[in-house]
Coordinates of C-alpha atoms in Angstrom, one line a residue:
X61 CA 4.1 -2.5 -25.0
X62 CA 2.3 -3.0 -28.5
X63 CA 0.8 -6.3 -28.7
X64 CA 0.0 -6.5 -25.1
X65 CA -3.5 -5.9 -23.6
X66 CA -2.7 -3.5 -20.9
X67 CA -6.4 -2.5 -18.0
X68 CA -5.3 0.1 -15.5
X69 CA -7.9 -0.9 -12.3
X70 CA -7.8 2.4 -11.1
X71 CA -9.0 2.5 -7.4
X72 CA -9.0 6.2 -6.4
X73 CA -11.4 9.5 -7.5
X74 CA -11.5 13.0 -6.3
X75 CA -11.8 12.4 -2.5
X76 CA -9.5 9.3 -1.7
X77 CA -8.2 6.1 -2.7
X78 CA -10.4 3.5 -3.3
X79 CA -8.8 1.0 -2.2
X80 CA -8.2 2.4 1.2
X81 CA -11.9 3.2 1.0
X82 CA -13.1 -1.0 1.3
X83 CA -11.7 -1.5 5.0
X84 CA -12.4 2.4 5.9
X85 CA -15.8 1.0 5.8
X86 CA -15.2 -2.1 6.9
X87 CA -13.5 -0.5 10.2
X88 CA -16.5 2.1 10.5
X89 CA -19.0 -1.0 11.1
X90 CA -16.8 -2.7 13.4
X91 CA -16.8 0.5 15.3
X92 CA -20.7 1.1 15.5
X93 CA -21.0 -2.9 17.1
X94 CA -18.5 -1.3 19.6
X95 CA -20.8 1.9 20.7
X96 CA -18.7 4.4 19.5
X97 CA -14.8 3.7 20.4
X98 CA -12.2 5.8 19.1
X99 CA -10.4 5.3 16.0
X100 CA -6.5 4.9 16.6
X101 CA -4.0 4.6 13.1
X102 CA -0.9 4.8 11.5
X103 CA -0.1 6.4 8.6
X104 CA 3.0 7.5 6.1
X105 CA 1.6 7.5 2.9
X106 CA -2.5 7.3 1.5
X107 CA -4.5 10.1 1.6
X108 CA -7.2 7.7 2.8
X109 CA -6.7 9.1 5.9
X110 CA -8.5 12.6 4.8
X111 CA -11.2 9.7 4.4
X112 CA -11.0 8.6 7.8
X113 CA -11.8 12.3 8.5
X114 CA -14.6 12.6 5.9
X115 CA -16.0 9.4 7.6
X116 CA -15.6 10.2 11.1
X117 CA -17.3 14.0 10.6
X118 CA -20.2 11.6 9.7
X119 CA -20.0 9.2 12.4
X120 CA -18.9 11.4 15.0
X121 CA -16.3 9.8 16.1
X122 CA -12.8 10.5 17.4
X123 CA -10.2 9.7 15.5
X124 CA -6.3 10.0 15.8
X125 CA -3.5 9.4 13.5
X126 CA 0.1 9.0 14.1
X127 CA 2.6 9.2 11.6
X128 CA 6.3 9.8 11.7
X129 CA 7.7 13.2 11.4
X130 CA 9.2 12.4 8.5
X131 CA 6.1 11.7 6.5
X132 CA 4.4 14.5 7.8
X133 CA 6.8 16.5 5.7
X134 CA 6.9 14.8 2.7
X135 CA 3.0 14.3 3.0
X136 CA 2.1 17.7 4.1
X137 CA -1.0 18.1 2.2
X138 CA -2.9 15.0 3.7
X139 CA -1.7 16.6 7.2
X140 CA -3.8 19.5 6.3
X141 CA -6.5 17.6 4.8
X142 CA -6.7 15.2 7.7
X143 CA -6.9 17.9 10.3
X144 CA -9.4 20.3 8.2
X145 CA -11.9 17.1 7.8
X146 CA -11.5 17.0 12.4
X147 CA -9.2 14.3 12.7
X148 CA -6.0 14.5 15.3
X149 CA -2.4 13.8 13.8
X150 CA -0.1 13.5 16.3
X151 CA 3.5 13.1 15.0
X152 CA 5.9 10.5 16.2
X153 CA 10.1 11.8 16.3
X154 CA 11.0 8.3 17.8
X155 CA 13.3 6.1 15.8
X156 CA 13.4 7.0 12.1
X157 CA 10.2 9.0 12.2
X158 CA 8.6 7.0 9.3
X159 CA 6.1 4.5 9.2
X160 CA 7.6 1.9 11.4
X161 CA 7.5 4.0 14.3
X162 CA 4.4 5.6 14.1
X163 CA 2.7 1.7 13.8
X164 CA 4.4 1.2 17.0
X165 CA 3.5 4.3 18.9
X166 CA -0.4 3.7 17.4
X167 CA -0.2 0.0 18.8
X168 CA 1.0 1.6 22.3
X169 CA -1.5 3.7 21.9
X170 CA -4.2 0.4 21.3
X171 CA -2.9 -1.4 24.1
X172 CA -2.9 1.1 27.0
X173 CA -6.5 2.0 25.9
X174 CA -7.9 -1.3 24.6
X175 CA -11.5 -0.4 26.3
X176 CA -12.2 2.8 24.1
X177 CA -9.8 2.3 21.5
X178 CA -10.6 0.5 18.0
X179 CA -6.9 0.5 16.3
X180 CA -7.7 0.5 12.5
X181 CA -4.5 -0.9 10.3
X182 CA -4.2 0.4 7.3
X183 CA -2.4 -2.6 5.7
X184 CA -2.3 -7.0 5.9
X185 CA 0.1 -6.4 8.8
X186 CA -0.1 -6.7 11.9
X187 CA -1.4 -9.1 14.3
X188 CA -3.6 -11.6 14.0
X189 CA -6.8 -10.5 13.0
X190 CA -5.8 -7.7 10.6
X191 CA -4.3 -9.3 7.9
X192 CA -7.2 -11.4 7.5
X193 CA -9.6 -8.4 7.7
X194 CA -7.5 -6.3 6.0
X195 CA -7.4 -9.1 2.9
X196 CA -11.1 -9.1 3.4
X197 CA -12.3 -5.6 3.3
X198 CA -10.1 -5.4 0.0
X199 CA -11.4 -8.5 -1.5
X200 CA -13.7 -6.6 -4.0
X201 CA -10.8 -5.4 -5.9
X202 CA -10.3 -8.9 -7.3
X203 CA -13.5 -9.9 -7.4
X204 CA -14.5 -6.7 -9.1
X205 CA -11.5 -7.6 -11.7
X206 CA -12.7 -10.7 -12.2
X207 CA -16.0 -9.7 -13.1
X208 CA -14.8 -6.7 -15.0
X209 CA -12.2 -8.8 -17.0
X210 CA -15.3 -11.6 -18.3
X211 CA -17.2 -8.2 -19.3
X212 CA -14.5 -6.5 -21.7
X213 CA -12.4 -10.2 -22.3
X214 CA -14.5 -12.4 -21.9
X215 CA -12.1 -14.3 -19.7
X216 CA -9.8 -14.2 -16.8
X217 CA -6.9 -11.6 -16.8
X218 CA -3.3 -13.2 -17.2
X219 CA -1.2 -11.8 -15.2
X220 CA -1.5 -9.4 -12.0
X221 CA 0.5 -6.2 -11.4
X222 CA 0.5 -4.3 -8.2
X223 CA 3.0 -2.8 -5.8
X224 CA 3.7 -4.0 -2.4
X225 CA 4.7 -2.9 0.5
X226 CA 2.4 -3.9 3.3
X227 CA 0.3 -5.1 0.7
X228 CA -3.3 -5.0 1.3
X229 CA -3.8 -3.1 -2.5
X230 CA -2.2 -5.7 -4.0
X231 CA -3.6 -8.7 -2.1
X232 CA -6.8 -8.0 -2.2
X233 CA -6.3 -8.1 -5.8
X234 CA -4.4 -11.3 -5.9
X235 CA -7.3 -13.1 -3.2
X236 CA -9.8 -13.8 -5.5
X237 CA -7.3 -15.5 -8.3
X238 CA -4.8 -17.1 -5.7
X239 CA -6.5 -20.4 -6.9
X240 CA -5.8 -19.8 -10.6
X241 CA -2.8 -21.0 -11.3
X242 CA -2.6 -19.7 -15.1
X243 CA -3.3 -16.5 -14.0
X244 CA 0.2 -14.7 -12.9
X245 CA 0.3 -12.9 -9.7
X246 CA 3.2 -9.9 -9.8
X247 CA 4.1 -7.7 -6.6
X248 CA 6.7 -4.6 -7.1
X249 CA 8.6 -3.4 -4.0
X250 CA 10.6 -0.5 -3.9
X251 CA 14.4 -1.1 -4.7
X252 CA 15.4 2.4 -3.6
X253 CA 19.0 3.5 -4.9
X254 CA 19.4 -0.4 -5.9
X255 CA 19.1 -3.4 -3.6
X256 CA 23.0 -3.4 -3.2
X257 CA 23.0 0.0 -1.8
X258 CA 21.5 -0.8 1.1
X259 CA 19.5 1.7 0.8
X260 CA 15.7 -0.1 -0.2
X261 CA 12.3 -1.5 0.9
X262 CA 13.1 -4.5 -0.9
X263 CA 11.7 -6.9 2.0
X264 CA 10.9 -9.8 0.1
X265 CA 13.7 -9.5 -2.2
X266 CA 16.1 -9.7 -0.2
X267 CA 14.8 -9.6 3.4
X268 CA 15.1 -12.5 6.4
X269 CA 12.2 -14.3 8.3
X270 CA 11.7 -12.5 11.6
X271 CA 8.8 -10.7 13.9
X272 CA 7.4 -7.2 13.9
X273 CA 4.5 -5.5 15.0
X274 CA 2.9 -8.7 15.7
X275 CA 3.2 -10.7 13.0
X276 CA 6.3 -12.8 11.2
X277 CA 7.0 -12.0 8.3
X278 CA 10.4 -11.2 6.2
X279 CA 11.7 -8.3 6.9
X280 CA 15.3 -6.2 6.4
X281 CA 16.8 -6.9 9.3
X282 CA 20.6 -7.5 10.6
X283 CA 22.5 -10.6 12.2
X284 CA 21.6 -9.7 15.4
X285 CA 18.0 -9.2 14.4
X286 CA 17.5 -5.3 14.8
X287 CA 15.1 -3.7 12.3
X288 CA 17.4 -1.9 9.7
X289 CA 16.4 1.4 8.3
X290 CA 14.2 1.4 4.8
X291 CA 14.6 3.9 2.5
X292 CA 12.1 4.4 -0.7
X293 CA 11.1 7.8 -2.3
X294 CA 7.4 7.0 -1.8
X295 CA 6.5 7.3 1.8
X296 CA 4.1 4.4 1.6
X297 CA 6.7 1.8 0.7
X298 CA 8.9 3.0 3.3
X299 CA 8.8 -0.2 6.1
X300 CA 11.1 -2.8 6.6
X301 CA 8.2 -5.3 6.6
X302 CA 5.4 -6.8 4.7
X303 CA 2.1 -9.1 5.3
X304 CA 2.7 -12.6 6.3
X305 CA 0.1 -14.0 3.8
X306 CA 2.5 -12.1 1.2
X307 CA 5.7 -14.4 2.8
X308 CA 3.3 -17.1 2.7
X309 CA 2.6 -16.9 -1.5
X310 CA 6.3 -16.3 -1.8
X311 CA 7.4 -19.4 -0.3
X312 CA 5.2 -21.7 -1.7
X313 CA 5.8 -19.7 -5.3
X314 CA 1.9 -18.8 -5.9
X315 CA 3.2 -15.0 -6.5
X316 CA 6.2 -13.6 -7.7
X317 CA 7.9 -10.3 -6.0
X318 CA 10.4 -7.9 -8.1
X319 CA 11.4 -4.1 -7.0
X320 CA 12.1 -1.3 -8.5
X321 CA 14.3 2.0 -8.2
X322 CA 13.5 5.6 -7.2
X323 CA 14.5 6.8 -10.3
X324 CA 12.5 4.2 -12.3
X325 CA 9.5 4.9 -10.5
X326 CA 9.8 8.4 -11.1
X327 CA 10.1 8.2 -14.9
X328 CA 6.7 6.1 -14.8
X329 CA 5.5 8.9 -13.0
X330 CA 6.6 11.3 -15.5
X331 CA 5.6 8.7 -18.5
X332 CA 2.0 8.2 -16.8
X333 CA 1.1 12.0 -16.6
X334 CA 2.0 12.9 -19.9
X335 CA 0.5 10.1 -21.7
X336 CA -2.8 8.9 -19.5
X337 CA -3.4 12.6 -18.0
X338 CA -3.7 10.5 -14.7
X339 CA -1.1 11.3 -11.9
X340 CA -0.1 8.3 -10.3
X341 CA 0.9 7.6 -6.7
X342 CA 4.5 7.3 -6.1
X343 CA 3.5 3.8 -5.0
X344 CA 1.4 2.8 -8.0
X345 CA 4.5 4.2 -10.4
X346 CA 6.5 1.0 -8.8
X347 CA 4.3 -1.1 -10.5
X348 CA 4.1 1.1 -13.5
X349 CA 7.8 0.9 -14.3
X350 CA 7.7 -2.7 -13.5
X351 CA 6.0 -3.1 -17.0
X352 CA 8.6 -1.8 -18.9
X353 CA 10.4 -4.6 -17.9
X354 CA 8.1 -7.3 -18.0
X355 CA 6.0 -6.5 -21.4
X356 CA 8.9 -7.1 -23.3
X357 CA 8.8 -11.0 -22.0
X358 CA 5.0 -11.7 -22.7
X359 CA 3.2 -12.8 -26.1
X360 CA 1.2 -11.0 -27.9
X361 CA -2.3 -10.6 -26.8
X362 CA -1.5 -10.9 -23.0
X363 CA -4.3 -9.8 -20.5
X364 CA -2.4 -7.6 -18.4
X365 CA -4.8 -5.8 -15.0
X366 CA -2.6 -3.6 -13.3
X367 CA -4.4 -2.2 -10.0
X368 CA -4.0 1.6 -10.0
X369 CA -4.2 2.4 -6.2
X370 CA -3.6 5.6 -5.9
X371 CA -3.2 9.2 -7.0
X372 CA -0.4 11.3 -6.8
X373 CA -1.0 15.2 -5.9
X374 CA -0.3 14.2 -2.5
X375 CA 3.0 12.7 -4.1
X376 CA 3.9 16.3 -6.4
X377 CA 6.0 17.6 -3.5
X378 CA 8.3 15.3 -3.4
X379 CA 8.5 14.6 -6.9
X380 CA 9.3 18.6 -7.8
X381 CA 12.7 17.8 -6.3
X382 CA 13.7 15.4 -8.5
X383 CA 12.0 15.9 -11.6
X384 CA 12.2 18.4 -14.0
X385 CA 9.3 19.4 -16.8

């Protein structure tokens, strides 16, 4: 990478993930112009559901999280810390018992109890509002790069790199440069075992224009339209889906998608520790590995801003079975 001006935007700290923080906040004001209603989400991956908790010992408010069996496993320590700060998690066994499912169950959930219930999305999915919102409440992650990039640059960053899944990291990173077309704007889905295997979260790689959870989008999904079955080591790249407004900058070629294996990711995750003494999200380490890749291609001097959205002790459990140090 010598030559290359790499910023890591690094949106988490001791208690959560920053970038979860921004529409945790947002929600949270929603719900006080709604006297009180009960929070209702879905979650695989973030630990900024222990900030839900934090937030809602404050507020005193109830809140409930579903997530998929599955991801209360391989997130085990965000269980704990969800339910010590007073929120309920309630797993979900249907389906594949990942994030998919537990969106569904939460919507169910939303619907059956629209009078008391607020549903708070973690991600640009979703129906109509939430992407929007979502986009919104994260909006300060670009415009904080922006303004953080004229202080140490003097200029505008060049390119963008985040990773995607539902995306609301990485777009409210790209919101506030979507109108600059010299500056490059680089998602990073998971590729899992390889995007020929089957066996990925690759949905704008090498997904098909279809509907779920309220909103159409591409997603991985077979001839006769069923949902198929993601797979990615991180738990938060782990659905078959992905925000519409991301489909939206594909298709008209404003931002550019790539993905990137398991094993990759877990080498930048490796790579990062050792060398920055940060631990990275599983998520983030997409991105991460993505460089290796695209440094090689850019001139010298290049203003690279890769947003940093997550840390990765929730992540260690999963990573102790592959990795060995």
């Amino acid at each position: 990478m010598d030559g290359r001006v790499i910023l890591a935007k690094v949106d988490c700290t001791q208690e959560a993930d920053l970038c979860r923080r921004n529409h945790i906040q947002g929600y949270l004001s929603i719900r006080i112009f709604r006297k009180g209603s009960d929070l209702k989400d879905e979650n695989a991956h973030h630990d900024h559901e222990s900030y839900y908790g934090d937030r809602d010992t404050e507020s005193l408010v109830k809140c409930i999280i579903y997530m998929g069996a599955q991801d209360m496993e391989r997130q085990a320590l965000n269980v704990f810390r969800m339910r010590l700060l007073g929120a309920e998690v309630r797993g979900v066994h249907s389906g594949t018992a990942t994030l998919k499912d537990a969106t569904s169950e939460a919507i169910r959930d939303w619907v059956t109890n629209v009078e008391t219930t607020h549903y708070i999305l973690g991600s640009v999915a979703g129906p109509h509002p939430y992407p929007m919102m979502v986009r919104d409440f994260h909006a300060v992650i670009g415009k904080e790069t922006r303004k953080q990039a004229m202080e140490k640059w003097g200029g505008k960053p060049d390119v963008l790199v985040a990773c995607v899944v539902g995306g609301s990291n990485v777009m409210g990173l790209f919101h506030e440069f979507v109108h600059d077309k010299e500056v490059r704007m680089i998602g990073v889905e998971a590729a899992g075992f390889g995007l020929e295997s089957g066996k990925h979260a690759a949905t704008l790689t090498k997904g098909d224009v279809g509907v779920l959870h309220g909103a159409m989008s591409y997603l991985l999904q077979d001839d006769d339209g069923q949902i198929v079955e993601p797979h990615s080591i991180s738990a938060g790249l782990d659905y078959p889906g992905v925000g519409p407004e991301h489909s939206f900058l594909k298709d008209v070629g404003r931002a550019e998608y790539y993905s990137v294996t398991d094993e990759e990711a877990l080498e930048a995750f490796k790579r990062v520790s050792r060398l920055e003494g940060i631990i990275p999200a599983l998520e983030t380490s997409h991105a991460l590995a993505h460089l290796e890749k695209l440094c090689p291609t850019l001139p010298d001097g290049t203003r690279v801003v890769l947003n940093f959205s997550g840390r990765g002790d929730k992540d260690v459990q999963t990573a102790i079975k592959y990795l060995e140090v």
